[in-house]
CSV table of C-alpha atoms and ligand atoms in Angstrom, one decimal:
chain,number,residue,atom,x,y,z
U,1385,MET,CA,0.0,0.0,0.0
U,1386,THR,CA,1.2,3.5,-0.8
U,1387,ASN,CA,2.0,6.0,1.9
U,1388,HIS,CA,2.8,9.1,-0.1
U,1389,ILE,CA,1.4,10.2,-3.5
U,1390,ALA,CA,1.8,13.0,-6.0
U,1391,VAL,CA,-1.4,13.8,-7.9
U,1392,LEU,CA,-1.1,15.1,-11.5
U,1393,GLY,CA,-4.3,16.7,-12.6
U,1394,SER,CA,-5.6,17.1,-9.0
U,1395,THR,CA,-8.3,19.6,-10.0
U,1396,GLY,CA,-10.1,17.2,-12.4
U,1397,SER,CA,-12.7,14.6,-11.8
U,1398,ILE,CA,-10.3,11.8,-11.0
U,1399,GLY,CA,-7.9,14.1,-9.2
U,1400,VAL,CA,-10.6,15.3,-6.8
U,1401,GLN,CA,-11.8,11.8,-6.1
U,1402,THR,CA,-8.2,10.7,-5.5
U,1403,LEU,CA,-7.9,13.3,-2.8
U,1404,ASP,CA,-11.2,12.0,-1.2
U,1405,VAL,CA,-9.5,8.6,-0.9
U,1406,ALA,CA,-6.2,10.2,0.4
U,1407,ARG,CA,-8.2,12.1,3.0
U,1408,MET,CA,-10.1,9.0,4.2
U,1409,HIS,CA,-7.0,6.9,4.5
U,1410,HIS,CA,-4.5,9.5,5.6
U,1411,ILE,CA,-2.3,9.0,2.6
U,1412,ARG,CA,0.2,11.9,2.5
U,1413,VAL,CA,0.2,14.1,-0.6
U,1414,SER,CA,3.6,15.6,-1.6
U,1415,ALA,CA,2.7,17.3,-4.9
U,1416,LEU,CA,-0.3,18.5,-6.8
U,1417,THR,CA,-0.6,19.8,-10.4
U,1418,ALA,CA,-3.2,21.4,-12.7
U,1419,ASN,CA,-3.5,23.1,-16.0
U,1420,ASN,CA,-4.8,26.4,-14.7
U,1421,SER,CA,-7.6,26.1,-12.2
U,1422,ILE,CA,-5.8,27.8,-9.3
U,1423,ARG,CA,-8.7,28.5,-7.0
U,1424,LEU,CA,-9.3,24.8,-6.4
U,1425,LEU,CA,-5.6,24.1,-6.4
U,1426,GLU,CA,-5.1,26.7,-3.6
U,1427,GLU,CA,-7.8,25.1,-1.6
U,1428,GLN,CA,-6.3,21.6,-2.1
U,1429,ALA,CA,-2.8,22.9,-1.2
U,1430,ARG,CA,-4.1,24.5,2.0
U,1431,GLU,CA,-5.8,21.2,3.1
U,1432,PHE,CA,-3.2,18.7,2.1
U,1433,GLN,CA,0.0,20.8,2.7
U,1434,PRO,CA,2.0,19.3,-0.2
U,1435,ASP,CA,5.7,20.3,-0.5
U,1436,MET,CA,5.0,21.6,-4.0
U,1437,VAL,CA,2.2,22.5,-6.5
U,1438,ALA,CA,2.7,23.0,-10.2
U,1439,VAL,CA,0.5,24.9,-12.7
U,1440,LEU,CA,1.1,24.5,-16.5
U,1441,ASP,CA,0.0,28.0,-17.2
U,1442,GLU,CA,2.9,30.3,-16.1
U,1443,GLU,CA,0.7,33.3,-15.5
U,1444,ALA,CA,-1.7,31.3,-13.3
U,1445,ALA,CA,1.3,29.9,-11.5
U,1446,GLY,CA,2.5,33.4,-10.7
U,1447,GLN,CA,-0.9,34.2,-9.2
U,1448,LEU,CA,-1.0,31.0,-7.1
U,1449,LYS,CA,2.5,31.8,-5.8
U,1450,ILE,CA,1.1,35.1,-4.4
U,1451,ALA,CA,-2.0,33.4,-3.0
U,1452,LEU,CA,0.1,30.8,-1.2
U,1453,ALA,CA,2.8,33.2,0.0
U,1454,ASP,CA,1.7,32.7,3.7
U,1455,THR,CA,2.4,28.9,3.4
U,1456,SER,CA,5.5,26.8,2.9
U,1457,VAL,CA,4.2,25.3,-0.3
U,1458,LYS,CA,6.5,25.7,-3.3
U,1459,VAL,CA,4.8,26.8,-6.5
U,1460,LEU,CA,6.3,25.9,-9.9
U,1461,GLY,CA,5.0,26.8,-13.4
U,1462,GLY,CA,5.1,25.3,-16.9
U,1463,GLN,CA,5.8,21.8,-18.2
U,1464,GLU,CA,9.0,21.7,-16.0
U,1465,GLY,CA,6.9,22.2,-12.9
U,1466,ILE,CA,4.6,19.3,-13.9
U,1467,LEU,CA,7.6,17.1,-14.6
U,1468,ALA,CA,9.2,18.0,-11.2
U,1469,ALA,CA,5.9,17.0,-9.5
U,1470,ALA,CA,5.9,13.7,-11.3
U,1471,GLN,CA,9.4,13.0,-9.9
U,1472,HIS,CA,8.9,14.5,-6.4
U,1473,GLU,CA,11.2,12.6,-4.1
U,1474,ALA,CA,8.8,12.1,-1.2
U,1475,ALA,CA,6.2,10.3,-3.3
U,1476,ASP,CA,6.3,6.5,-3.8
U,1477,THR,CA,3.3,6.5,-6.2
U,1478,VAL,CA,2.3,9.0,-8.8
U,1479,VAL,CA,-1.4,9.3,-9.7
U,1480,ASN,CA,-1.6,10.5,-13.3
U,1481,ALA,CA,-5.1,12.0,-13.8
U,1482,ILE,CA,-4.1,14.4,-16.5
U,1483,VAL,CA,-6.3,14.3,-19.6
U,1484,GLY,CA,-4.9,13.6,-23.0
U,1485,VAL,CA,-1.5,12.8,-24.4
U,1486,ALA,CA,-0.2,15.7,-22.3
U,1487,GLY,CA,0.2,13.0,-19.7
U,1488,LEU,CA,2.7,10.9,-21.6
U,1489,LEU,CA,5.9,12.8,-20.6
U,1490,PRO,CA,4.9,13.1,-16.9
U,1491,THR,CA,4.2,9.3,-16.9
U,1492,LEU,CA,7.7,8.6,-18.3
U,1493,ALA,CA,9.3,11.1,-15.9
U,1494,ALA,CA,7.6,9.3,-12.9
U,1495,ILE,CA,8.6,5.8,-14.1
U,1496,ARG,CA,12.2,6.9,-14.7
U,1497,ALA,CA,12.3,8.4,-11.1
U,1498,GLY,CA,11.3,4.9,-9.8
U,1499,LYS,CA,7.7,5.8,-8.9
U,1500,HIS,CA,4.9,3.3,-9.0
U,1501,LEU,CA,2.1,4.6,-11.2
U,1502,ALA,CA,-1.7,4.7,-10.6
U,1503,LEU,CA,-2.7,5.5,-14.1
U,1504,ALA,CA,-6.0,7.1,-15.1
U,1505,ASN,CA,-4.5,8.9,-18.1
U,1506,LYS,CA,-5.3,6.2,-20.7
U,1507,GLU,CA,-4.0,8.3,-23.6
U,1508,THR,CA,-0.5,7.7,-22.2
U,1509,LEU,CA,-0.9,4.0,-23.1
U,1510,VAL,CA,-2.7,4.5,-26.3
U,1511,ALA,CA,-0.1,6.9,-27.8
U,1512,GLY,CA,3.0,5.5,-26.1
U,1513,GLY,CA,2.2,2.0,-24.8
U,1514,SER,CA,5.3,0.3,-26.2
U,1515,ILE,CA,7.7,2.8,-24.6
U,1516,VAL,CA,5.8,3.0,-21.3
U,1517,MET,CA,5.6,-0.7,-20.8
U,1518,GLN,CA,9.4,-1.1,-21.7
U,1519,GLU,CA,10.2,1.7,-19.2
U,1520,VAL,CA,8.0,0.1,-16.5
U,1521,ARG,CA,9.9,-3.2,-16.9
U,1522,LYS,CA,13.3,-1.5,-16.9
U,1523,ALA,CA,12.6,0.5,-13.8
U,1524,GLY,CA,10.9,-2.4,-12.0
U,1525,VAL,CA,8.0,-0.3,-10.9
U,1526,ASN,CA,4.3,-1.2,-10.7
U,1527,LEU,CA,1.6,0.1,-13.0
U,1528,TYR,CA,-1.8,0.1,-11.3
U,1529,PRO,CA,-4.8,0.7,-13.6
U,1530,VAL,CA,-7.3,3.3,-12.4
U,1531,ASP,CA,-9.7,3.1,-15.4
U,1532,SER,CA,-12.7,1.2,-13.9
U,1533,GLU,CA,-12.7,-1.5,-16.6
U,1534,HIS,CA,-9.0,-2.2,-16.3
U,1535,SER,CA,-9.1,-2.1,-12.5
U,1536,ALA,CA,-12.0,-4.6,-12.8
U,1537,ILE,CA,-9.9,-6.9,-15.0
U,1538,PHE,CA,-6.9,-6.5,-12.6
U,1539,GLN,CA,-9.1,-7.4,-9.7
U,1540,CYS,CA,-10.5,-10.5,-11.6
U,1541,LEU,CA,-7.0,-11.6,-12.4
U,1542,GLN,CA,-6.0,-11.8,-8.7
U,1543,GLY,CA,-5.3,-15.5,-8.0
U,1544,CYS,CA,-5.7,-16.5,-11.7
U,1545,PRO,CA,-3.0,-19.0,-12.7
U,1546,GLU,CA,-0.5,-18.0,-15.4
U,1547,GLY,CA,-1.8,-19.1,-18.9
U,1548,ALA,CA,-5.5,-19.5,-17.7
U,1549,LEU,CA,-6.8,-16.4,-19.4
U,1550,LYS,CA,-8.8,-16.8,-22.6
U,1551,LYS,CA,-10.3,-13.3,-23.2
U,1552,LEU,CA,-11.2,-10.0,-21.7
U,1553,ILE,CA,-14.7,-8.7,-21.8
U,1554,LEU,CA,-14.8,-4.9,-21.5
U,1555,THR,CA,-18.2,-3.5,-20.6
U,1556,ALA,CA,-19.4,-0.2,-22.0
U,1557,SER,CA,-22.3,2.0,-20.9
U,1558,GLY,CA,-22.9,3.1,-24.4
U,1559,GLY,CA,-22.7,6.8,-23.4
U,1560,SER,CA,-25.3,9.5,-24.0
U,1561,PHE,CA,-26.5,8.3,-27.4
U,1562,PHE,CA,-26.9,4.5,-27.1
U,1563,GLY,CA,-29.6,3.2,-29.5
U,1564,LYS,CA,-29.5,6.3,-31.8
U,1565,THR,CA,-29.3,6.0,-35.6
U,1566,ARG,CA,-26.8,8.0,-37.7
U,1567,GLU,CA,-29.6,10.2,-38.9
U,1568,GLU,CA,-30.5,11.1,-35.3
U,1569,LEU,CA,-26.8,11.6,-34.4
U,1570,SER,CA,-26.3,14.0,-37.3
U,1571,HIS,CA,-27.8,16.9,-35.3
U,1572,VAL,CA,-27.1,16.2,-31.6
U,1573,THR,CA,-25.8,19.1,-29.5
U,1574,VAL,CA,-22.7,19.4,-27.3
U,1575,GLU,CA,-25.0,19.8,-24.2
U,1576,SER,CA,-26.8,16.5,-24.9
U,1577,ALA,CA,-23.5,14.7,-25.6
U,1578,LEU,CA,-22.3,15.8,-22.2
U,1579,GLN,CA,-25.2,14.1,-20.4
U,1580,HIS,CA,-23.7,10.7,-19.4
U,1581,PRO,CA,-26.2,8.3,-18.0
U,1582,ASN,CA,-24.1,6.9,-15.1
U,1583,TRP,CA,-20.8,8.7,-14.5
U,1584,SER,CA,-19.9,12.3,-13.8
U,1585,MET,CA,-16.5,12.8,-15.6
U,1586,GLY,CA,-14.4,15.4,-17.4
U,1587,ARG,CA,-15.7,16.8,-20.6
U,1588,LYS,CA,-13.3,15.1,-23.0
U,1589,ILE,CA,-13.9,11.5,-21.7
U,1590,THR,CA,-17.7,12.2,-21.6
U,1591,ILE,CA,-17.6,13.0,-25.3
U,1592,ASP,CA,-15.4,10.0,-25.9
U,1593,SER,CA,-18.0,7.9,-24.2
U,1594,ALA,CA,-20.8,9.3,-26.4
U,1595,THR,CA,-18.8,8.4,-29.6
U,1596,MET,CA,-17.6,5.0,-28.2
U,1597,MET,CA,-14.0,6.3,-28.7
U,1598,ASN,CA,-13.5,5.8,-25.0
U,1599,LYS,CA,-14.1,2.1,-25.5
U,1600,GLY,CA,-11.7,2.0,-28.4
U,1601,LEU,CA,-9.0,3.8,-26.4
U,1602,GLU,CA,-9.7,1.2,-23.6
U,1603,VAL,CA,-9.3,-1.8,-25.9
U,1604,ILE,CA,-5.8,-0.4,-26.8
U,1605,GLU,CA,-5.1,0.4,-23.1
U,1606,ALA,CA,-6.1,-3.2,-22.1
U,1607,SER,CA,-3.9,-4.7,-24.8
U,1608,TRP,CA,-0.8,-3.0,-23.3
U,1609,LEU,CA,-1.7,-3.6,-19.7
U,1610,PHE,CA,-2.6,-7.2,-19.9
U,1611,GLY,CA,-0.7,-8.3,-23.0
U,1612,VAL,CA,-3.8,-9.4,-24.9
U,1613,GLU,CA,-4.5,-9.1,-28.6
U,1614,ASP,CA,-7.4,-7.2,-30.2
U,1615,LYS,CA,-9.2,-10.4,-31.1
U,1616,ASP,CA,-9.2,-11.5,-27.5
U,1617,ILE,CA,-10.8,-8.3,-26.2
U,1618,GLU,CA,-14.6,-8.3,-26.5
U,1619,VAL,CA,-16.7,-5.2,-25.9
U,1620,LEU,CA,-20.2,-5.6,-24.4
U,1621,ILE,CA,-22.7,-2.9,-23.9
U,1622,HIS,CA,-24.0,-2.9,-20.4
U,1623,ARG,CA,-26.1,0.2,-19.8
U,1624,GLU,CA,-26.2,0.0,-16.0
U,1625,SER,CA,-22.4,0.2,-15.4
U,1626,ILE,CA,-22.6,-2.3,-12.5
U,1627,ILE,CA,-20.3,-4.9,-14.0
U,1628,HIS,CA,-17.1,-3.0,-14.6
U,1629,SER,CA,-15.6,-5.8,-16.8
U,1630,MET,CA,-15.0,-9.5,-16.9
U,1631,ILE,CA,-12.4,-12.1,-17.8
U,1632,GLN,CA,-13.2,-15.4,-19.4
U,1633,LEU,CA,-10.8,-18.3,-18.5
U,1634,LYS,CA,-9.8,-21.3,-20.6
U,1635,ASP,CA,-12.5,-23.5,-19.1
U,1636,ASN,CA,-15.1,-20.8,-20.1
U,1637,ALA,CA,-15.7,-19.7,-16.5
U,1638,VAL,CA,-16.3,-16.0,-16.4
U,1639,ILE,CA,-15.3,-13.8,-13.5
U,1640,ALA,CA,-16.7,-10.3,-13.1
U,1641,GLN,CA,-16.1,-7.4,-10.8
U,1642,LEU,CA,-19.3,-5.4,-9.7
U,1643,GLY,CA,-19.9,-2.3,-7.8
U,1644,THR,CA,-21.6,1.1,-7.8
U,1645,ALA,CA,-20.5,3.5,-10.5
U,1646,ASP,CA,-18.0,5.3,-8.2
U,1647,MET,CA,-14.4,5.8,-9.4
U,1648,ARG,CA,-13.2,6.0,-5.8
U,1649,ILE,CA,-13.3,2.2,-5.7
U,1650,PRO,CA,-10.8,1.6,-8.5
U,1651,ILE,CA,-8.7,4.7,-7.4
U,1652,GLN,CA,-8.5,3.3,-3.9
U,1653,TYR,CA,-7.6,-0.2,-5.1
U,1654,ALA,CA,-4.7,1.3,-7.1
U,1655,LEU,CA,-3.4,3.0,-4.0
U,1656,THR,CA,-4.0,0.4,-1.3
U,1657,TYR,CA,-3.3,-2.8,-3.4
U,1658,PRO,CA,-3.4,-5.6,-2.3
U,1659,GLN,CA,-5.3,-4.3,0.8
U,1660,ARG,CA,-9.1,-3.9,0.9
U,1661,LEU,CA,-10.1,-1.0,3.1
U,1662,PRO,CA,-13.4,0.7,3.8
U,1663,SER,CA,-14.5,3.0,0.9
U,1664,PRO,CA,-16.5,6.3,0.7
U,1665,ALA,CA,-18.4,4.6,-2.2
U,1666,LYS,CA,-21.9,3.3,-1.6
U,1667,GLU,CA,-22.7,-0.4,-1.2
U,1668,LEU,CA,-24.1,-2.2,-4.2
U,1669,ASP,CA,-27.8,-3.1,-3.8
U,1670,LEU,CA,-28.6,-5.7,-6.6
U,1671,ALA,CA,-32.1,-6.3,-5.3
U,1672,GLU,CA,-32.9,-2.7,-5.9
U,1673,ILE,CA,-31.2,-2.7,-9.4
U,1674,ALA,CA,-33.2,-5.9,-10.1
U,1675,SER,CA,-31.9,-6.6,-13.6
U,1676,LEU,CA,-28.8,-6.1,-15.7
U,1677,SER,CA,-28.8,-5.8,-19.5
U,1678,PHE,CA,-26.3,-6.6,-22.2
U,1679,ALA,CA,-26.1,-6.0,-26.0
U,1680,PRO,CA,-23.4,-6.0,-28.7
U,1681,PRO,CA,-21.9,-2.6,-29.7
U,1682,ASP,CA,-23.3,-1.0,-32.9
U,1683,ASN,CA,-20.1,-0.6,-34.9
U,1684,ALA,CA,-21.8,0.6,-38.0
U,1685,THR,CA,-23.2,3.7,-36.2
U,1686,PHE,CA,-20.5,4.3,-33.7
U,1687,ARG,CA,-17.4,4.1,-35.9
U,1688,CYS,CA,-14.7,5.1,-33.4
U,1689,LEU,CA,-14.5,1.7,-31.7
U,1690,PRO,CA,-13.8,-0.2,-35.0
U,1691,LEU,CA,-11.3,2.5,-36.0
U,1692,CYS,CA,-9.4,2.1,-32.8
U,1693,ARG,CA,-9.3,-1.7,-33.3
U,1694,GLU,CA,-8.0,-1.1,-36.9
U,1695,ALA,CA,-5.3,1.2,-35.4
U,1696,LEU,CA,-4.4,-1.4,-32.8
U,1697,GLN,CA,-4.1,-4.2,-35.5
U,1698,LYS,CA,-1.8,-2.0,-37.6
U,1699,GLY,CA,0.2,-1.2,-34.5
U,1700,GLY,CA,3.3,1.2,-34.5
U,1701,LEU,CA,2.2,4.8,-34.7
U,1702,TYR,CA,-1.4,4.2,-35.8
U,1703,PRO,CA,-2.9,4.3,-32.3
U,1704,THR,CA,-0.9,7.6,-31.6
U,1705,VAL,CA,-2.5,9.1,-34.8
U,1706,ALA,CA,-6.0,7.9,-33.9
U,1707,ASN,CA,-5.7,9.4,-30.4
U,1708,ALA,CA,-4.3,12.8,-31.7
U,1709,ALA,CA,-7.0,13.1,-34.3
U,1710,ASN,CA,-9.6,12.4,-31.6
U,1711,GLU,CA,-8.2,15.0,-29.2
U,1712,VAL,CA,-8.4,17.6,-32.0
U,1713,ALA,CA,-11.9,16.5,-33.1
U,1714,VAL,CA,-13.3,16.5,-29.6
U,1715,GLN,CA,-12.0,20.0,-28.9
U,1716,MET,CA,-13.5,21.2,-32.2
U,1717,PHE,CA,-16.9,19.5,-31.4
U,1718,LEU,CA,-16.9,21.1,-27.9
U,1719,GLN,CA,-16.3,24.5,-29.6
U,1720,GLU,CA,-19.2,23.7,-32.0
U,1721,LYS,CA,-16.9,23.9,-35.0
U,1722,ILE,CA,-17.8,20.4,-36.2
U,1723,SER,CA,-20.7,18.0,-35.8
U,1724,PHE,CA,-20.8,14.9,-33.7
U,1725,LEU,CA,-20.5,12.5,-36.6
U,1726,GLU,CA,-17.5,14.4,-37.9
U,1727,ILE,CA,-15.4,13.3,-34.9
U,1728,ALA,CA,-15.2,9.7,-36.3
U,1729,GLY,CA,-14.8,11.1,-39.8
U,1730,MET,CA,-11.7,13.1,-38.8
U,1731,ILE,CA,-10.2,10.0,-37.1
U,1732,GLU,CA,-10.9,7.8,-40.2
U,1733,GLN,CA,-9.3,10.5,-42.4
U,1734,ALA,CA,-6.2,10.8,-40.3
U,1735,LEU,CA,-5.7,7.0,-40.2
U,1736,SER,CA,-6.2,6.6,-44.0
U,1737,ASP,CA,-3.8,9.5,-44.7
U,1738,PHE,CA,-1.1,8.0,-42.5
U,1739,HIS,CA,1.4,5.6,-43.9
U,1740,CYS,CA,4.2,4.1,-41.8
U,1741,ASP,CA,4.5,0.4,-41.2
U,1742,LYS,CA,7.3,0.6,-38.7
U,1743,GLN,CA,6.5,-1.4,-35.6
U,1744,GLU,CA,9.5,-0.6,-33.3
U,1745,ILE,CA,8.9,3.1,-32.5
U,1746,THR,CA,10.8,5.7,-30.5
U,1747,LEU,CA,9.5,8.4,-28.2
U,1748,GLU,CA,10.5,11.1,-30.7
U,1749,GLU,CA,8.5,9.3,-33.4
U,1750,ILE,CA,5.5,9.2,-31.1
U,1751,LEU,CA,5.7,12.9,-30.3
U,1752,CYS,CA,6.3,13.8,-33.9
U,1753,ALA,CA,3.3,11.7,-35.2
U,1754,ASP,CA,1.1,13.3,-32.5
U,1755,LYS,CA,2.2,16.8,-33.5
U,1756,GLU,CA,1.9,16.3,-37.2
U,1757,THR,CA,-1.6,14.8,-37.0
U,1758,ARG,CA,-2.7,17.8,-34.9
U,1759,MET,CA,-1.2,20.3,-37.4
U,1760,LYS,CA,-2.8,18.6,-40.4
U,1761,LEU,CA,-6.2,18.7,-38.7
U,1762,GLY,CA,-5.8,22.3,-37.6
U,1763,GLY,CA,-5.6,21.5,-33.9
W,582,LIG,P1,-10.7,16.4,-16.2
W,582,LIG,O1,-10.8,17.2,-17.4
W,582,LIG,O2,-11.8,16.5,-15.2
W,582,LIG,O3,-9.3,16.7,-15.4
W,582,LIG,C1,-8.1,16.8,-16.1
W,582,LIG,C2,-7.0,17.3,-15.2
W,582,LIG,O4,-5.8,17.5,-15.9
W,582,LIG,C3,-7.2,18.7,-14.6
W,582,LIG,O5,-6.7,18.8,-13.3
W,582,LIG,C4,-6.5,19.7,-15.5
W,582,LIG,O6,-6.1,20.9,-14.9
W,582,LIG,C5,-5.3,18.8,-15.9
W,582,LIG,N1,-4.8,19.1,-17.2
W,582,LIG,C6,-5.5,19.3,-18.4
W,582,LIG,N2,-4.7,19.5,-19.4
W,582,LIG,C7,-3.4,19.5,-19.0
W,582,LIG,C8,-2.1,19.6,-19.6
W,582,LIG,N3,-2.0,19.9,-20.9
W,582,LIG,N4,-1.0,19.4,-18.8
W,582,LIG,C9,-1.2,19.2,-17.5
W,582,LIG,N5,-2.4,19.1,-16.8
W,582,LIG,C10,-3.5,19.2,-17.6
W,582,LIG,O7,-10.4,14.9,-16.7
W,582,LIG,P2,-10.9,13.5,-15.9
W,582,LIG,O8,-12.2,13.2,-16.3
W,582,LIG,O9,-10.5,13.6,-14.5
W,582,LIG,O10,-9.9,12.5,-16.7
W,582,LIG,C11,-8.5,12.4,-16.5
W,582,LIG,C12,-8.0,11.1,-17.1
W,582,LIG,O11,-8.6,10.0,-16.5
W,582,LIG,C13,-8.4,11.0,-18.6
W,582,LIG,O12,-7.3,10.4,-19.3
W,582,LIG,C14,-9.6,10.1,-18.6
W,582,LIG,O13,-9.7,9.4,-19.8
W,582,LIG,C15,-9.2,9.2,-17.5
W,582,LIG,N6,-10.4,8.6,-16.8
W,582,LIG,C16,-11.3,9.4,-16.2
W,582,LIG,C17,-12.4,8.8,-15.6
W,582,LIG,C18,-13.5,9.7,-14.9
W,582,LIG,O14,-14.4,9.1,-14.3
W,582,LIG,N7,-13.4,11.0,-14.9
W,582,LIG,C19,-12.6,7.4,-15.6
W,582,LIG,C20,-11.6,6.6,-16.2
W,582,LIG,C21,-10.5,7.2,-16.8
W,583,LIG,MG1,-13.3,3.4,-18.3
């Protein structure tokens, strides 16, 4: 179990819930970071008394420094500040709750500094999985999944003998628009896309859930975390978000992990593994829920999931390109510059315009493919 954490992206949905868990279990917090939301960061710094906080936006960092002048908390700005937080010497585990590929370099900095990782930032593994997994092995650190599906699989795998796994079954809520036709999706609004049925999350992942891109990113994330190929990762729509994922074993026994839709359960397991401690999350009442439903995903309507599978099969830099195109497209959709269906269209275009069959890739190539894709799409 961890005693001391650094929380990257502490002002976001996962960051705030991580601090709930830290508060409940008296886990010390040595560093906090955010993009620019300094009011909440100041509050968090006053409560948790970390050694340092870092703000990506230099101007906001300057303001926070003045606001925290009466404390001993050190305030850093810019990307260097975020990287310093990722390597903070007092922390044994770094929780990466940054959104987007911006989390990749901090993830690598933390691993190289010998920190265990509690990873919520799935884009890190989608864009840079090969490098991240190599560095994890080299540094001998542990990588604990925070994403609820991957935490569920990790939990199901406890006590599972080597070689017994047949396939992973990732559950998906289906997001805000499950059951809609392409015709209906052609004029949905940003506001309606942001209404997730079960989870309250950051804006980017909520849109990713509505397009099913989130499940595509999670298939790639799962393939790196558990060393499983695309063909052995099934996706199953399960509207209630009670079964967080399952594993099927060689003998066709299926093991599932269930719970209320509360991210503090997987966050806490990543921090207290292998312990099981009391949780702030509510108990699951299956009698009240009464029934659970399942359906196959509609890949003809929601194109992002099959596009991610295609990128994973092609390997190399294709997942990096799919992720970058999605980040640009989601931003444009949120700014009402493109329609909902154009998100998948932009990813499809970016993948078909990209040609590179190299499988062994370097960090520089990942960063370059990410940047070039963004530039081409005007992001
Ligand atoms: P969020 O938007 O609520 O929070 C993001 C955090 O990252 C904020 O603290 C923000 O200040 C910081 N940030 C944003 N851009 C940054 C940048 N360029 N550099 C440094 N910091 C930056 O997002 P979230 O919903 O908490 O999601 C965080 C990550 O966790 C994502 O990768 C998401 O896919 C994953 N995740 C989230 C949930 C959830 O329930 N929210 C569940 C599973 C996985
Ligand atoms: Mg998830």
